PDB file of C-alpha atoms in Angstrom:
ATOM      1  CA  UNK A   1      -2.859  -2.640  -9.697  1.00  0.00           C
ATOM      2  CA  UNK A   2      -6.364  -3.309  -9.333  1.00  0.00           C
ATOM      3  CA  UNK A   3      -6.525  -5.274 -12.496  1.00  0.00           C
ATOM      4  CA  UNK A   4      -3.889  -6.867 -11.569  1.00  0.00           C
ATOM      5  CA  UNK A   5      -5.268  -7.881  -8.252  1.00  0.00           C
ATOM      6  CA  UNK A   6      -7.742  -9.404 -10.297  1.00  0.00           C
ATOM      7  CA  UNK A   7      -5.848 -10.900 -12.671  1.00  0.00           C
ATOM      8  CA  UNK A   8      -3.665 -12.605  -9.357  1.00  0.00           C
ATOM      9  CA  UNK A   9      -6.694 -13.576  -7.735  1.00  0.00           C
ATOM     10  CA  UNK A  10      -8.468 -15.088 -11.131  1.00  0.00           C
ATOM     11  CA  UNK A  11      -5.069 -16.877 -12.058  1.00  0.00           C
ATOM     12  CA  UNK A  12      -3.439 -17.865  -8.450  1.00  0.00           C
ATOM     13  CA  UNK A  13      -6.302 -18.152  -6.217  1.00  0.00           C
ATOM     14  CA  UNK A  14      -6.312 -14.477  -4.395  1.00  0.00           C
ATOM     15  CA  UNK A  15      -1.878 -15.007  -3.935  1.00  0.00           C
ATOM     16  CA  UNK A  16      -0.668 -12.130  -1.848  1.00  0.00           C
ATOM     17  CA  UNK A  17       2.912 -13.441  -2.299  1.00  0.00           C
ATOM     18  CA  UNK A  18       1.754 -13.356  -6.277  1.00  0.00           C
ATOM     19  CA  UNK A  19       1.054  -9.856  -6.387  1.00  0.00           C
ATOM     20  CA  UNK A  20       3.860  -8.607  -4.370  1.00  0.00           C
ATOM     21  CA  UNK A  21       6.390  -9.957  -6.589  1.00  0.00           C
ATOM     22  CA  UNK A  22       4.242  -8.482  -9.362  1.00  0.00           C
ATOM     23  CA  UNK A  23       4.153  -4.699  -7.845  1.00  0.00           C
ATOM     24  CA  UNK A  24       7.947  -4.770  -7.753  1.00  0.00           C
ATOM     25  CA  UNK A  25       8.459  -4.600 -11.703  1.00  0.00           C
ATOM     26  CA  UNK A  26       4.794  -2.156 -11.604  1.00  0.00           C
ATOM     27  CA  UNK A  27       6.579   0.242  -9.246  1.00  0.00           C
ATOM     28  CA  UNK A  28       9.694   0.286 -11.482  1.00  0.00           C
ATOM     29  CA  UNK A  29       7.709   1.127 -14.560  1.00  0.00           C
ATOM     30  CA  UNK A  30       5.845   3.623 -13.022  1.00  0.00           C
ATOM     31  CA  UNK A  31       8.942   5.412 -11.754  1.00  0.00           C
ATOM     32  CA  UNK A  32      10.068   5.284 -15.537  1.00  0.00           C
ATOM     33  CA  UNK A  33       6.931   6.019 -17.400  1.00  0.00           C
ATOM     34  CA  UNK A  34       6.181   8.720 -15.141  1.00  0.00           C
ATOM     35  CA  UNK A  35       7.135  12.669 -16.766  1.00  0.00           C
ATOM     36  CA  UNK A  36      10.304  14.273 -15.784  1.00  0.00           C
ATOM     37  CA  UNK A  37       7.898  17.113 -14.014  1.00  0.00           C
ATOM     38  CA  UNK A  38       6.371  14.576 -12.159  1.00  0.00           C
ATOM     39  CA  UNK A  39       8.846  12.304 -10.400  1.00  0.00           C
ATOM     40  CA  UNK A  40       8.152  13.053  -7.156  1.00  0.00           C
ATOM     41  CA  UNK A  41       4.662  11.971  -7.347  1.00  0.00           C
ATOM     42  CA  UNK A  42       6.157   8.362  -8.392  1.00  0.00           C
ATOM     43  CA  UNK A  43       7.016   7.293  -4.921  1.00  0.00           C
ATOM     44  CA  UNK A  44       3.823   8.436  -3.586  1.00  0.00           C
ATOM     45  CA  UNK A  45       1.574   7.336  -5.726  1.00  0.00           C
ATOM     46  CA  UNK A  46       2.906   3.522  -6.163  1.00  0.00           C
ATOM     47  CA  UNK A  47       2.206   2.669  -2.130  1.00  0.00           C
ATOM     48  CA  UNK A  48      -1.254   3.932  -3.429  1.00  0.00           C
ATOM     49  CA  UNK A  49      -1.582   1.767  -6.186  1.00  0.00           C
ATOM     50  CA  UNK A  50      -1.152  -1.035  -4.229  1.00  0.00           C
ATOM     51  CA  UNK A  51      -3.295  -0.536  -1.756  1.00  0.00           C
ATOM     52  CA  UNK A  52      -6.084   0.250  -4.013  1.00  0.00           C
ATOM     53  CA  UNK A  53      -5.491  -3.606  -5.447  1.00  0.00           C
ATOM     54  CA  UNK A  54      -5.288  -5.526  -2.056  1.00  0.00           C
ATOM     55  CA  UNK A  55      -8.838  -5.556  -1.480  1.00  0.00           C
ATOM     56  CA  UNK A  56      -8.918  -8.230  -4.655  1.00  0.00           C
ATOM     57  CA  UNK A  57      -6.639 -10.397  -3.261  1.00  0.00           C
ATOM     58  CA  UNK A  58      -7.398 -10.266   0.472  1.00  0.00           C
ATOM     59  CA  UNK A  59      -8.737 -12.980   2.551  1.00  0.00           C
ATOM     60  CA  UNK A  60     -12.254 -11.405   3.747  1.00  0.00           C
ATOM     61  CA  UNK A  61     -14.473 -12.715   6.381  1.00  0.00           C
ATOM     62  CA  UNK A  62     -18.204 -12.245   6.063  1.00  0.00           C
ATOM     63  CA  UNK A  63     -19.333  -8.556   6.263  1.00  0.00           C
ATOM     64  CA  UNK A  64     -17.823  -5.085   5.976  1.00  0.00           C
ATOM     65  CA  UNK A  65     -15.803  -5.693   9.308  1.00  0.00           C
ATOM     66  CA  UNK A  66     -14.330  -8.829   8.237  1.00  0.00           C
ATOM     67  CA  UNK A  67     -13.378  -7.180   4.974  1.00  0.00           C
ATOM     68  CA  UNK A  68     -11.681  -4.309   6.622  1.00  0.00           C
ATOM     69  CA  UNK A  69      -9.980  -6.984   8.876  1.00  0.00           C
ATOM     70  CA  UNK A  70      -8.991  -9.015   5.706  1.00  0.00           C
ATOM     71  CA  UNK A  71      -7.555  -5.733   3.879  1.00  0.00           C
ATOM     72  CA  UNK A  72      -5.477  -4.472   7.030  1.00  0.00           C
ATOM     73  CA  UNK A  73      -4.194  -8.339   8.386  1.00  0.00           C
ATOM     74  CA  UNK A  74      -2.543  -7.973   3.879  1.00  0.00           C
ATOM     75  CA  UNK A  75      -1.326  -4.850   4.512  1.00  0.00           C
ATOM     76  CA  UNK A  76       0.274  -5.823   7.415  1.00  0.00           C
ATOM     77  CA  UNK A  77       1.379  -9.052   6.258  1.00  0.00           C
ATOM     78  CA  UNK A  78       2.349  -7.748   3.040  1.00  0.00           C
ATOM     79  CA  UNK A  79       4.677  -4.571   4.254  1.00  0.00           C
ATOM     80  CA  UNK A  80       7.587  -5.784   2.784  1.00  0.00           C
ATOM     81  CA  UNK A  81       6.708  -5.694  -0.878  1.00  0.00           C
ATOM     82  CA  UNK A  82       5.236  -2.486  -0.164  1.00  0.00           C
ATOM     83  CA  UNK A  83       8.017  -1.316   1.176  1.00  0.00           C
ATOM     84  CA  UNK A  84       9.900  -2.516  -1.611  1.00  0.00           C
ATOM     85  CA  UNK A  85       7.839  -1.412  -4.587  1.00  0.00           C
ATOM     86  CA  UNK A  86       8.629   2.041  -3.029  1.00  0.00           C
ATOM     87  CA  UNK A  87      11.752   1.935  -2.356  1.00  0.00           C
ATOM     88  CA  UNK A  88      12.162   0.909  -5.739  1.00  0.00           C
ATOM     89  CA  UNK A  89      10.585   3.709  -7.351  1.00  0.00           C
ATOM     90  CA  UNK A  90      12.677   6.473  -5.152  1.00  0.00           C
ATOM     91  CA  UNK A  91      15.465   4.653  -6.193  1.00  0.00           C
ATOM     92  CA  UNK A  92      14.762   4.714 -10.021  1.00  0.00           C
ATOM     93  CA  UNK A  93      13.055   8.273  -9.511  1.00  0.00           C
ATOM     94  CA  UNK A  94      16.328   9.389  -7.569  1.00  0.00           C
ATOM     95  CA  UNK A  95      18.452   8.352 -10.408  1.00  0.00           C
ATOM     96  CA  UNK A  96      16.224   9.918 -13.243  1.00  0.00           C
ATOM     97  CA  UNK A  97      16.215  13.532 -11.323  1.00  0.00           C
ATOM     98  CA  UNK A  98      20.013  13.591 -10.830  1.00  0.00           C
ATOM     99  CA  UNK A  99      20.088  12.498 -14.471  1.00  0.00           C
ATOM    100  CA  UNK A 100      18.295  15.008 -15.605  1.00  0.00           C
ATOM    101  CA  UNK A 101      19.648  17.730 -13.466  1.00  0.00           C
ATOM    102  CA  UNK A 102      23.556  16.927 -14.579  1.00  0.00           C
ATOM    103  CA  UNK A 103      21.825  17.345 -18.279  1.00  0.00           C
ATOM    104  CA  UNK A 104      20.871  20.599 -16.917  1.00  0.00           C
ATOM    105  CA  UNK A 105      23.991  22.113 -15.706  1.00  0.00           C
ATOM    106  CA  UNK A 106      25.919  20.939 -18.594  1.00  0.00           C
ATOM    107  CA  UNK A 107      23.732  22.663 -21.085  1.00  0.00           C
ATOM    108  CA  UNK A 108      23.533  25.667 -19.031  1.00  0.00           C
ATOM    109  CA  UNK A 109      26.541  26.098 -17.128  1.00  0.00           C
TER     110      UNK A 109
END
Protein backbone atom coordinates (compact mmCIF):
# COMPACT_ATOMS: atom_id res chain seq x y z
CA UNK A 1 0.00 0.00 0.00
CA UNK A 2 2.71 2.32 0.40
CA UNK A 3 3.87 1.88 -3.12
CA UNK A 4 0.82 2.22 -4.10
CA UNK A 5 0.27 5.46 -2.33
CA UNK A 6 3.01 6.47 -4.36
CA UNK A 7 2.14 5.20 -7.37
CA UNK A 8 -1.64 7.21 -6.74
CA UNK A 9 0.02 10.23 -5.79
CA UNK A 10 2.77 10.12 -8.85
CA UNK A 11 -0.12 9.16 -11.37
CA UNK A 12 -3.39 11.12 -9.92
CA UNK A 13 -2.02 13.96 -8.10
CA UNK A 14 -2.04 12.57 -4.25
CA UNK A 15 -6.19 11.08 -5.11
CA UNK A 16 -7.56 9.79 -1.86
CA UNK A 17 -10.72 8.70 -3.74
CA UNK A 18 -7.88 6.91 -6.17
CA UNK A 19 -6.46 4.85 -3.62
CA UNK A 20 -9.53 3.84 -1.86
CA UNK A 21 -10.99 2.26 -4.78
CA UNK A 22 -7.55 0.71 -5.22
CA UNK A 23 -7.34 -0.90 -1.48
CA UNK A 24 -10.67 -2.60 -2.15
CA UNK A 25 -9.26 -5.23 -4.79
CA UNK A 26 -5.61 -5.06 -2.32
CA UNK A 27 -7.71 -6.14 0.67
CA UNK A 28 -9.36 -8.94 -1.37
CA UNK A 29 -6.05 -10.33 -2.50
CA UNK A 30 -4.61 -10.22 0.66
CA UNK A 31 -7.47 -12.15 2.24
CA UNK A 32 -6.73 -14.78 -0.61
CA UNK A 33 -3.01 -14.85 -0.79
CA UNK A 34 -2.81 -14.99 2.81
CA UNK A 35 -2.03 -19.00 4.35
CA UNK A 36 -4.86 -21.01 5.60
CA UNK A 37 -2.98 -20.74 9.25
CA UNK A 38 -3.07 -17.26 8.97
CA UNK A 39 -6.50 -15.91 8.09
CA UNK A 40 -7.23 -14.21 10.95
CA UNK A 41 -4.37 -11.94 10.67
CA UNK A 42 -5.97 -10.85 7.12
CA UNK A 43 -8.53 -8.55 8.55
CA UNK A 44 -6.14 -7.02 10.84
CA UNK A 45 -3.47 -6.46 9.01
CA UNK A 46 -5.24 -4.80 5.76
CA UNK A 47 -6.68 -1.58 8.00
CA UNK A 48 -2.82 -1.52 8.65
CA UNK A 49 -1.75 -1.52 5.29
CA UNK A 50 -3.63 1.27 4.54
CA UNK A 51 -2.81 3.38 6.95
CA UNK A 52 0.80 2.88 6.49
CA UNK A 53 0.11 4.34 2.66
CA UNK A 54 -2.04 7.47 3.55
CA UNK A 55 0.74 9.51 4.55
CA UNK A 56 1.69 9.50 0.51
CA UNK A 57 -1.39 10.66 -0.51
CA UNK A 58 -2.42 13.09 2.25
CA UNK A 59 -2.81 16.73 1.96
CA UNK A 60 0.01 18.04 4.52
CA UNK A 61 0.43 21.48 5.77
CA UNK A 62 3.89 22.76 6.56
CA UNK A 63 5.58 20.96 9.53
CA UNK A 64 5.17 17.76 11.55
CA UNK A 65 1.77 19.13 13.00
CA UNK A 66 0.30 19.90 9.78
CA UNK A 67 1.34 16.47 8.57
CA UNK A 68 -0.25 14.70 11.43
CA UNK A 69 -3.33 16.97 10.74
CA UNK A 70 -3.17 16.03 6.97
CA UNK A 71 -2.86 12.11 7.82
CA UNK A 72 -5.82 12.10 10.48
CA UNK A 73 -8.39 14.84 8.41
CA UNK A 74 -7.66 11.22 5.32
CA UNK A 75 -8.32 8.93 7.76
CA UNK A 76 -11.24 10.48 8.74
CA UNK A 77 -12.37 11.44 5.46
CA UNK A 78 -11.44 8.26 4.04
CA UNK A 79 -13.31 5.74 6.71
CA UNK A 80 -15.41 4.32 4.33
CA UNK A 81 -12.95 2.57 2.07
CA UNK A 82 -11.31 1.54 5.11
CA UNK A 83 -14.07 0.21 6.35
CA UNK A 84 -14.67 -1.49 3.27
CA UNK A 85 -11.29 -2.96 2.41
CA UNK A 86 -11.93 -4.73 5.79
CA UNK A 87 -14.96 -5.76 5.61
CA UNK A 88 -13.98 -7.22 2.52
CA UNK A 89 -11.27 -9.26 3.71
CA UNK A 90 -13.48 -10.83 6.79
CA UNK A 91 -15.80 -11.54 4.29
CA UNK A 92 -13.43 -13.45 1.87
CA UNK A 93 -11.41 -14.71 5.06
CA UNK A 94 -14.88 -15.89 6.59
CA UNK A 95 -15.63 -17.85 3.54
CA UNK A 96 -12.07 -19.46 3.14
CA UNK A 97 -12.16 -20.76 7.02
CA UNK A 98 -15.64 -22.32 6.72
CA UNK A 99 -14.28 -23.72 3.46
CA UNK A 100 -11.66 -25.19 4.81
CA UNK A 101 -13.22 -26.42 7.96
CA UNK A 102 -16.25 -28.38 5.93
CA UNK A 103 -12.97 -29.97 4.03
CA UNK A 104 -12.06 -30.89 7.45
CA UNK A 105 -14.97 -32.68 8.79
CA UNK A 106 -15.57 -34.48 5.65
CA UNK A 107 -12.16 -36.03 5.59
CA UNK A 108 -12.28 -36.75 9.16
CA UNK A 109 -15.65 -37.37 10.21
Amino acid sequence: MIVLGFLVRLLFGASETVYGVLFLPVSALTALWVRRGDLLTAPVVVPIAFAAGLPAVADGGEGVGGWLMGLVTALATQAGWLYGGTIVAAVITLGRGLRAAHHRRRRHP
